[in-house]
Amino acid sequence: MQIAVAHMAEGEEARARNARFHRPRRRFNEGRDFCHRHGYVVLDRAAFRLLDMRQVLPQAPELALLAQDVGMPLITEYLCRSGDHPTYFDTPKINNNALDRRNAYQQTMERLGFEPLFADLPASNNWDFERESFEQTARILAGRGFPSRTILCANDRVAFGVLGAMHQAGKKIGFAPDCDFRVAGHDNQRLSAYTCPPLTTVSQDSEEMGRVALRMLFDRIGNGETSVDGRNERVLLNAELVLRQSA
């Protein structure tokens, strides 16, 4: 049997799985159609979303892959050591991952003995992270400004919008003495190496995430488990700090 893992493939033939959509239903449907065309088996929508690893499934909390439990503390500690304490720029609360990363940042700051700092953002459920963060950064810069000169973004897509708005406002980004802000992200998306300046971020081992997710899923299938029984299997995955010119 072949199992499709969304957002893990390379090349033109896998365009349907790699394409970004702002609505989870469209992303699932596109991936399902690709699987049917190329002879893959789609287990069901819940399994597909697990393998896509965009969020921890409410239906299966025991299948949690906790890369953010390592990555967010890692970059928070680095930023605290190397300059101003970071202000956290959140992502819209559209999945459990958003809350997990925010909590990981807050817990790390408190463990280090520092006050957590948060950008003043309105509630939103907008999947267009780049536009949302661009507009909110422009609003904050035109108003009271950020609580500190270091901005830690919940993910790289948020950081792209922050970088764009700061550039448009004439702000210099980086760690040199004449820079106005430092900006960091999380996930090490491909574009992060080519922003201006290149984005400091955290890299997660996507291949290992896929292997672990499949093992956990097949263990459940092999044991004949079809419902959630309250157990919580938590897997802590490694993360790596990627230092570039933005922070």
Short mmCIF file of the C-alpha atoms (twelve columns), coordinates in Angstrom:
data_MODEL
# 
_entry.id   MODEL 
# 
loop_
_atom_site.group_PDB 
_atom_site.id 
_atom_site.type_symbol 
_atom_site.label_atom_id 
_atom_site.label_alt_id 
_atom_site.label_comp_id 
_atom_site.label_asym_id 
_atom_site.label_seq_id 
_atom_site.Cartn_x 
_atom_site.Cartn_y 
_atom_site.Cartn_z 
_atom_site.pdbx_PDB_model_num 
ATOM 1   C CA . MET A 1   0.000   0.000  0.000   1 
ATOM 2   C CA . GLN A 2   1.181   3.548  -0.728  1 
ATOM 3   C CA . ILE A 3   0.251   6.346  1.665   1 
ATOM 4   C CA . ALA A 4   0.308   9.992  0.574   1 
ATOM 5   C CA . VAL A 5   1.971   12.506 2.888   1 
ATOM 6   C CA . ALA A 6   0.889   16.054 2.095   1 
ATOM 7   C CA . HIS A 7   3.373   18.951 1.857   1 
ATOM 8   C CA . MET A 8   6.373   16.594 1.762   1 
ATOM 9   C CA . ALA A 9   6.928   16.039 -1.965  1 
ATOM 10  C CA . GLU A 10  9.258   17.827 -4.381  1 
ATOM 11  C CA . GLY A 11  8.961   18.578 -8.094  1 
ATOM 12  C CA . GLU A 12  6.361   19.690 -10.560 1 
ATOM 13  C CA . GLU A 13  4.376   16.438 -10.489 1 
ATOM 14  C CA . ALA A 14  3.578   16.996 -6.809  1 
ATOM 15  C CA . ARG A 15  2.276   20.518 -7.305  1 
ATOM 16  C CA . ALA A 16  -1.133  19.606 -5.924  1 
ATOM 17  C CA . ARG A 17  0.330   18.462 -2.627  1 
ATOM 18  C CA . ASN A 18  2.712   21.379 -2.259  1 
ATOM 19  C CA . ALA A 19  0.288   24.116 -3.303  1 
ATOM 20  C CA . ARG A 20  -0.646  26.455 -0.480  1 
ATOM 21  C CA . PHE A 21  -4.311  27.046 0.186   1 
ATOM 22  C CA . HIS A 22  -5.775  29.222 2.856   1 
ATOM 23  C CA . ARG A 23  -8.656  26.830 3.507   1 
ATOM 24  C CA . PRO A 24  -7.916  23.330 4.903   1 
ATOM 25  C CA . ARG A 25  -10.831 21.795 2.968   1 
ATOM 26  C CA . ARG A 26  -9.406  22.923 -0.365  1 
ATOM 27  C CA . ARG A 27  -5.933  21.693 0.580   1 
ATOM 28  C CA . PHE A 28  -7.326  18.263 1.486   1 
ATOM 29  C CA . ASN A 29  -9.429  17.990 -1.659  1 
ATOM 30  C CA . GLU A 30  -6.504  18.905 -3.903  1 
ATOM 31  C CA . GLY A 31  -4.262  16.351 -2.208  1 
ATOM 32  C CA . ARG A 32  -6.981  13.677 -2.409  1 
ATOM 33  C CA . ASP A 33  -7.385  14.254 -6.154  1 
ATOM 34  C CA . PHE A 34  -3.625  13.971 -6.643  1 
ATOM 35  C CA . CYS A 35  -3.577  10.669 -4.733  1 
ATOM 36  C CA . HIS A 36  -6.351  9.189  -6.835  1 
ATOM 37  C CA . ARG A 37  -4.592  10.172 -10.072 1 
ATOM 38  C CA . HIS A 38  -1.256  8.658  -9.029  1 
ATOM 39  C CA . GLY A 39  -2.376  5.445  -7.360  1 
ATOM 40  C CA . TYR A 40  -2.100  6.456  -3.707  1 
ATOM 41  C CA . VAL A 41  -4.544  5.495  -0.999  1 
ATOM 42  C CA . VAL A 42  -6.126  8.200  1.133   1 
ATOM 43  C CA . LEU A 43  -7.016  6.689  4.498   1 
ATOM 44  C CA . ASP A 44  -9.562  9.363  5.424   1 
ATOM 45  C CA . ARG A 45  -9.613  13.087 5.970   1 
ATOM 46  C CA . ALA A 46  -8.477  12.875 9.598   1 
ATOM 47  C CA . ALA A 47  -5.504  10.677 8.704   1 
ATOM 48  C CA . PHE A 48  -4.564  12.996 5.829   1 
ATOM 49  C CA . ARG A 49  -4.577  15.999 8.126   1 
ATOM 50  C CA . LEU A 50  -2.414  14.121 10.614  1 
ATOM 51  C CA . LEU A 51  0.165   13.329 7.959   1 
ATOM 52  C CA . ASP A 52  -0.028  16.900 6.693   1 
ATOM 53  C CA . MET A 53  0.905   17.845 10.281  1 
ATOM 54  C CA . ARG A 54  -0.655  21.278 10.032  1 
ATOM 55  C CA . GLN A 55  -2.273  20.856 13.387  1 
ATOM 56  C CA . VAL A 56  -2.756  18.393 16.217  1 
ATOM 57  C CA . LEU A 57  -6.061  16.702 15.613  1 
ATOM 58  C CA . PRO A 58  -8.744  17.199 18.264  1 
ATOM 59  C CA . GLN A 59  -9.931  13.673 17.442  1 
ATOM 60  C CA . ALA A 60  -6.519  12.158 18.206  1 
ATOM 61  C CA . PRO A 61  -4.646  14.206 20.839  1 
ATOM 62  C CA . GLU A 62  -2.339  11.268 21.564  1 
ATOM 63  C CA . LEU A 63  -0.691  11.730 18.131  1 
ATOM 64  C CA . ALA A 64  1.069   14.991 18.961  1 
ATOM 65  C CA . LEU A 65  4.399   15.835 17.283  1 
ATOM 66  C CA . LEU A 66  5.971   18.418 19.537  1 
ATOM 67  C CA . ALA A 67  8.691   20.076 17.473  1 
ATOM 68  C CA . GLN A 68  7.582   23.495 18.764  1 
ATOM 69  C CA . ASP A 69  8.412   22.339 22.309  1 
ATOM 70  C CA . VAL A 70  12.046  22.409 21.191  1 
ATOM 71  C CA . GLY A 71  12.145  24.972 18.381  1 
ATOM 72  C CA . MET A 72  10.386  27.904 20.047  1 
ATOM 73  C CA . PRO A 73  12.440  27.710 23.276  1 
ATOM 74  C CA . LEU A 74  15.601  27.356 21.172  1 
ATOM 75  C CA . ILE A 75  15.112  30.573 19.225  1 
ATOM 76  C CA . THR A 76  13.669  32.461 22.216  1 
ATOM 77  C CA . GLU A 77  16.770  31.671 24.277  1 
ATOM 78  C CA . TYR A 78  19.061  32.715 21.420  1 
ATOM 79  C CA . LEU A 79  17.332  36.064 20.971  1 
ATOM 80  C CA . CYS A 80  17.435  36.770 24.721  1 
ATOM 81  C CA . ARG A 81  21.174  36.032 24.812  1 
ATOM 82  C CA . SER A 82  22.043  38.110 21.768  1 
ATOM 83  C CA . GLY A 83  20.069  41.329 22.177  1 
ATOM 84  C CA . ASP A 84  16.751  42.860 23.164  1 
ATOM 85  C CA . HIS A 85  14.235  40.439 24.609  1 
ATOM 86  C CA . PRO A 86  11.883  39.296 21.840  1 
ATOM 87  C CA . THR A 87  8.346   40.526 21.338  1 
ATOM 88  C CA . TYR A 88  6.167   37.666 20.169  1 
ATOM 89  C CA . PHE A 89  4.200   38.317 16.974  1 
ATOM 90  C CA . ASP A 90  1.408   35.769 17.019  1 
ATOM 91  C CA . THR A 91  -0.375  33.989 14.219  1 
ATOM 92  C CA . PRO A 92  -4.186  33.981 13.963  1 
ATOM 93  C CA . LYS A 93  -5.691  31.350 16.277  1 
ATOM 94  C CA . ILE A 94  -6.692  28.965 13.527  1 
ATOM 95  C CA . ASN A 95  -5.270  25.724 14.995  1 
ATOM 96  C CA . ASN A 96  -3.746  24.177 18.103  1 
ATOM 97  C CA . ASN A 97  -0.231  24.765 16.825  1 
ATOM 98  C CA . ALA A 98  -0.672  28.542 17.137  1 
ATOM 99  C CA . LEU A 99  -1.503  28.247 20.827  1 
ATOM 100 C CA . ASP A 100 1.260   25.686 21.463  1 
ATOM 101 C CA . ARG A 101 3.920   27.997 20.045  1 
ATOM 102 C CA . ARG A 102 2.678   31.001 21.968  1 
ATOM 103 C CA . ASN A 103 2.700   28.978 25.175  1 
ATOM 104 C CA . ALA A 104 6.191   27.649 24.458  1 
ATOM 105 C CA . TYR A 105 7.468   31.225 24.025  1 
ATOM 106 C CA . GLN A 106 5.752   32.438 27.194  1 
ATOM 107 C CA . GLN A 107 6.989   29.524 29.288  1 
ATOM 108 C CA . THR A 108 10.549  29.993 28.033  1 
ATOM 109 C CA . MET A 109 10.567  33.703 28.868  1 
ATOM 110 C CA . GLU A 110 9.214   32.999 32.348  1 
ATOM 111 C CA . ARG A 111 11.777  30.236 32.893  1 
ATOM 112 C CA . LEU A 112 14.543  32.682 31.970  1 
ATOM 113 C CA . GLY A 113 13.144  35.237 34.408  1 
ATOM 114 C CA . PHE A 114 11.935  37.687 31.752  1 
ATOM 115 C CA . GLU A 115 8.514   39.197 31.144  1 
ATOM 116 C CA . PRO A 116 6.846   37.839 27.991  1 
ATOM 117 C CA . LEU A 117 6.165   40.590 25.457  1 
ATOM 118 C CA . PHE A 118 3.393   40.413 22.868  1 
ATOM 119 C CA . ALA A 119 2.595   42.512 19.817  1 
ATOM 120 C CA . ASP A 120 -0.796  44.228 20.121  1 
ATOM 121 C CA . LEU A 121 -2.823  42.264 17.585  1 
ATOM 122 C CA . PRO A 122 -6.602  42.039 17.096  1 
ATOM 123 C CA . ALA A 123 -8.325  38.655 17.082  1 
ATOM 124 C CA . SER A 124 -8.339  37.081 13.630  1 
ATOM 125 C CA . ASN A 125 -9.013  33.783 11.859  1 
ATOM 126 C CA . ASN A 126 -7.419  34.861 8.578   1 
ATOM 127 C CA . TRP A 127 -5.217  32.231 6.888   1 
ATOM 128 C CA . ASP A 128 -3.467  34.921 4.813   1 
ATOM 129 C CA . PHE A 129 -0.628  35.264 7.341   1 
ATOM 130 C CA . GLU A 130 1.631   37.410 5.152   1 
ATOM 131 C CA . ARG A 131 -0.979  40.076 4.432   1 
ATOM 132 C CA . GLU A 132 -2.295  40.030 8.000   1 
ATOM 133 C CA . SER A 133 1.156   40.496 9.550   1 
ATOM 134 C CA . PHE A 134 2.097   43.144 6.968   1 
ATOM 135 C CA . GLU A 135 -0.974  45.226 7.746   1 
ATOM 136 C CA . GLN A 136 -0.674  44.850 11.505  1 
ATOM 137 C CA . THR A 137 3.045   45.696 11.489  1 
ATOM 138 C CA . ALA A 138 2.359   48.835 9.444   1 
ATOM 139 C CA . ARG A 139 -0.355  49.806 11.929  1 
ATOM 140 C CA . ILE A 140 1.890   49.221 14.953  1 
ATOM 141 C CA . LEU A 141 4.823   51.145 13.447  1 
ATOM 142 C CA . ALA A 142 2.541   54.087 12.689  1 
ATOM 143 C CA . GLY A 143 1.236   54.032 16.246  1 
ATOM 144 C CA . ARG A 144 2.876   53.255 19.570  1 
ATOM 145 C CA . GLY A 145 5.424   50.826 18.159  1 
ATOM 146 C CA . PHE A 146 6.555   47.423 19.424  1 
ATOM 147 C CA . PRO A 147 7.491   46.715 23.066  1 
ATOM 148 C CA . SER A 148 11.054  45.829 22.042  1 
ATOM 149 C CA . ARG A 149 13.397  45.997 19.053  1 
ATOM 150 C CA . THR A 150 13.402  42.233 18.508  1 
ATOM 151 C CA . ILE A 151 10.376  40.535 16.901  1 
ATOM 152 C CA . LEU A 152 9.917   36.775 17.157  1 
ATOM 153 C CA . CYS A 153 7.269   35.623 14.706  1 
ATOM 154 C CA . ALA A 154 5.148   32.515 15.230  1 
ATOM 155 C CA . ASN A 155 6.210   31.218 11.820  1 
ATOM 156 C CA . ASP A 156 8.133   32.300 8.734   1 
ATOM 157 C CA . ARG A 157 5.018   33.331 6.830   1 
ATOM 158 C CA . VAL A 158 4.215   35.837 9.564   1 
ATOM 159 C CA . ALA A 159 7.822   37.031 9.428   1 
ATOM 160 C CA . PHE A 160 7.598   37.669 5.674   1 
ATOM 161 C CA . GLY A 161 4.808   40.183 6.246   1 
ATOM 162 C CA . VAL A 162 6.665   41.813 9.139   1 
ATOM 163 C CA . LEU A 163 9.822   42.175 7.048   1 
ATOM 164 C CA . GLY A 164 7.873   43.695 4.158   1 
ATOM 165 C CA . ALA A 165 6.101   46.284 6.291   1 
ATOM 166 C CA . MET A 166 9.300   47.281 8.074   1 
ATOM 167 C CA . HIS A 167 11.134  47.666 4.790   1 
ATOM 168 C CA . GLN A 168 8.317   49.814 3.421   1 
ATOM 169 C CA . ALA A 169 8.500   51.979 6.552   1 
ATOM 170 C CA . GLY A 170 12.231  52.518 6.009   1 
ATOM 171 C CA . LYS A 171 13.357  50.400 8.958   1 
ATOM 172 C CA . LYS A 172 16.697  48.611 8.832   1 
ATOM 173 C CA . ILE A 173 16.607  44.992 9.957   1 
ATOM 174 C CA . GLY A 174 19.524  43.003 11.289  1 
ATOM 175 C CA . PHE A 175 21.921  42.755 14.233  1 
ATOM 176 C CA . ALA A 176 24.315  45.584 13.314  1 
ATOM 177 C CA . PRO A 177 24.425  48.582 15.708  1 
ATOM 178 C CA . ASP A 178 22.619  50.841 13.218  1 
ATOM 179 C CA . CYS A 179 19.689  48.456 12.714  1 
ATOM 180 C CA . ASP A 180 16.208  49.352 13.964  1 
ATOM 181 C CA . PHE A 181 14.884  45.830 14.534  1 
ATOM 182 C CA . ARG A 182 15.788  42.174 14.609  1 
ATOM 183 C CA . VAL A 183 13.231  39.738 13.158  1 
ATOM 184 C CA . ALA A 184 13.148  35.958 13.508  1 
ATOM 185 C CA . GLY A 185 10.737  33.257 12.372  1 
ATOM 186 C CA . HIS A 186 10.089  29.554 12.773  1 
ATOM 187 C CA . ASP A 187 9.919   26.629 10.262  1 
ATOM 188 C CA . ASN A 188 12.758  27.518 7.837   1 
ATOM 189 C CA . GLN A 189 10.518  27.746 4.797   1 
ATOM 190 C CA . ARG A 190 12.311  27.893 1.466   1 
ATOM 191 C CA . LEU A 191 11.756  31.604 0.940   1 
ATOM 192 C CA . SER A 192 13.334  32.418 4.316   1 
ATOM 193 C CA . ALA A 193 16.833  32.163 2.839   1 
ATOM 194 C CA . TYR A 194 15.981  34.742 0.149   1 
ATOM 195 C CA . THR A 195 14.208  37.517 2.046   1 
ATOM 196 C CA . CYS A 196 15.929  40.850 2.542   1 
ATOM 197 C CA . PRO A 197 17.712  40.337 4.819   1 
ATOM 198 C CA . PRO A 198 17.703  36.519 4.960   1 
ATOM 199 C CA . LEU A 199 15.567  35.344 7.846   1 
ATOM 200 C CA . THR A 200 16.911  33.779 11.042  1 
ATOM 201 C CA . THR A 201 14.599  30.905 11.891  1 
ATOM 202 C CA . VAL A 202 14.262  27.345 13.217  1 
ATOM 203 C CA . SER A 203 14.468  24.265 11.032  1 
ATOM 204 C CA . GLN A 204 12.430  21.139 11.763  1 
ATOM 205 C CA . ASP A 205 13.225  17.688 10.361  1 
ATOM 206 C CA . SER A 206 10.226  17.201 8.069   1 
ATOM 207 C CA . GLU A 207 11.289  13.723 6.989   1 
ATOM 208 C CA . GLU A 208 11.552  12.557 10.580  1 
ATOM 209 C CA . MET A 209 8.153   14.106 11.327  1 
ATOM 210 C CA . GLY A 210 6.698   12.062 8.475   1 
ATOM 211 C CA . ARG A 211 8.327   8.834  9.642   1 
ATOM 212 C CA . VAL A 212 7.171   9.337  13.225  1 
ATOM 213 C CA . ALA A 213 3.634   10.246 12.150  1 
ATOM 214 C CA . LEU A 214 3.383   7.101  10.018  1 
ATOM 215 C CA . ARG A 215 4.727   4.889  12.799  1 
ATOM 216 C CA . MET A 216 2.238   6.319  15.265  1 
ATOM 217 C CA . LEU A 217 -0.604  5.926  12.789  1 
ATOM 218 C CA . PHE A 218 0.288   2.348  11.833  1 
ATOM 219 C CA . ASP A 219 0.735   1.414  15.491  1 
ATOM 220 C CA . ARG A 220 -2.843  2.549  16.100  1 
ATOM 221 C CA . ILE A 221 -4.091  0.619  13.058  1 
ATOM 222 C CA . GLY A 222 -2.099  -2.483 13.986  1 
ATOM 223 C CA . ASN A 223 -3.502  -2.460 17.499  1 
ATOM 224 C CA . GLY A 224 -7.034  -2.204 16.174  1 
ATOM 225 C CA . GLU A 225 -7.647  1.160  17.834  1 
ATOM 226 C CA . THR A 226 -10.463 3.110  16.236  1 
ATOM 227 C CA . SER A 227 -11.298 5.660  18.913  1 
ATOM 228 C CA . VAL A 228 -9.550  8.014  21.300  1 
ATOM 229 C CA . ASP A 229 -9.110  6.439  24.729  1 
ATOM 230 C CA . GLY A 230 -7.520  9.360  26.540  1 
ATOM 231 C CA . ARG A 231 -3.904  8.243  26.189  1 
ATOM 232 C CA . ASN A 232 -1.412  10.942 25.225  1 
ATOM 233 C CA . GLU A 233 1.572   9.791  23.196  1 
ATOM 234 C CA . ARG A 234 3.874   12.796 22.920  1 
ATOM 235 C CA . VAL A 235 6.952   12.719 20.702  1 
ATOM 236 C CA . LEU A 236 9.605   15.395 21.116  1 
ATOM 237 C CA . LEU A 237 11.404  16.096 17.829  1 
ATOM 238 C CA . ASN A 238 14.696  17.881 17.302  1 
ATOM 239 C CA . ALA A 239 14.982  21.391 15.891  1 
ATOM 240 C CA . GLU A 240 17.964  23.375 14.612  1 
ATOM 241 C CA . LEU A 241 18.654  27.095 14.823  1 
ATOM 242 C CA . VAL A 242 19.312  28.641 11.393  1 
ATOM 243 C CA . LEU A 243 21.236  31.888 11.842  1 
ATOM 244 C CA . ARG A 244 20.999  34.447 9.043   1 
ATOM 245 C CA . GLN A 245 21.247  38.227 8.766   1 
ATOM 246 C CA . SER A 246 17.840  39.284 10.170  1 
ATOM 247 C CA . ALA A 247 18.657  38.528 13.822  1 
# 
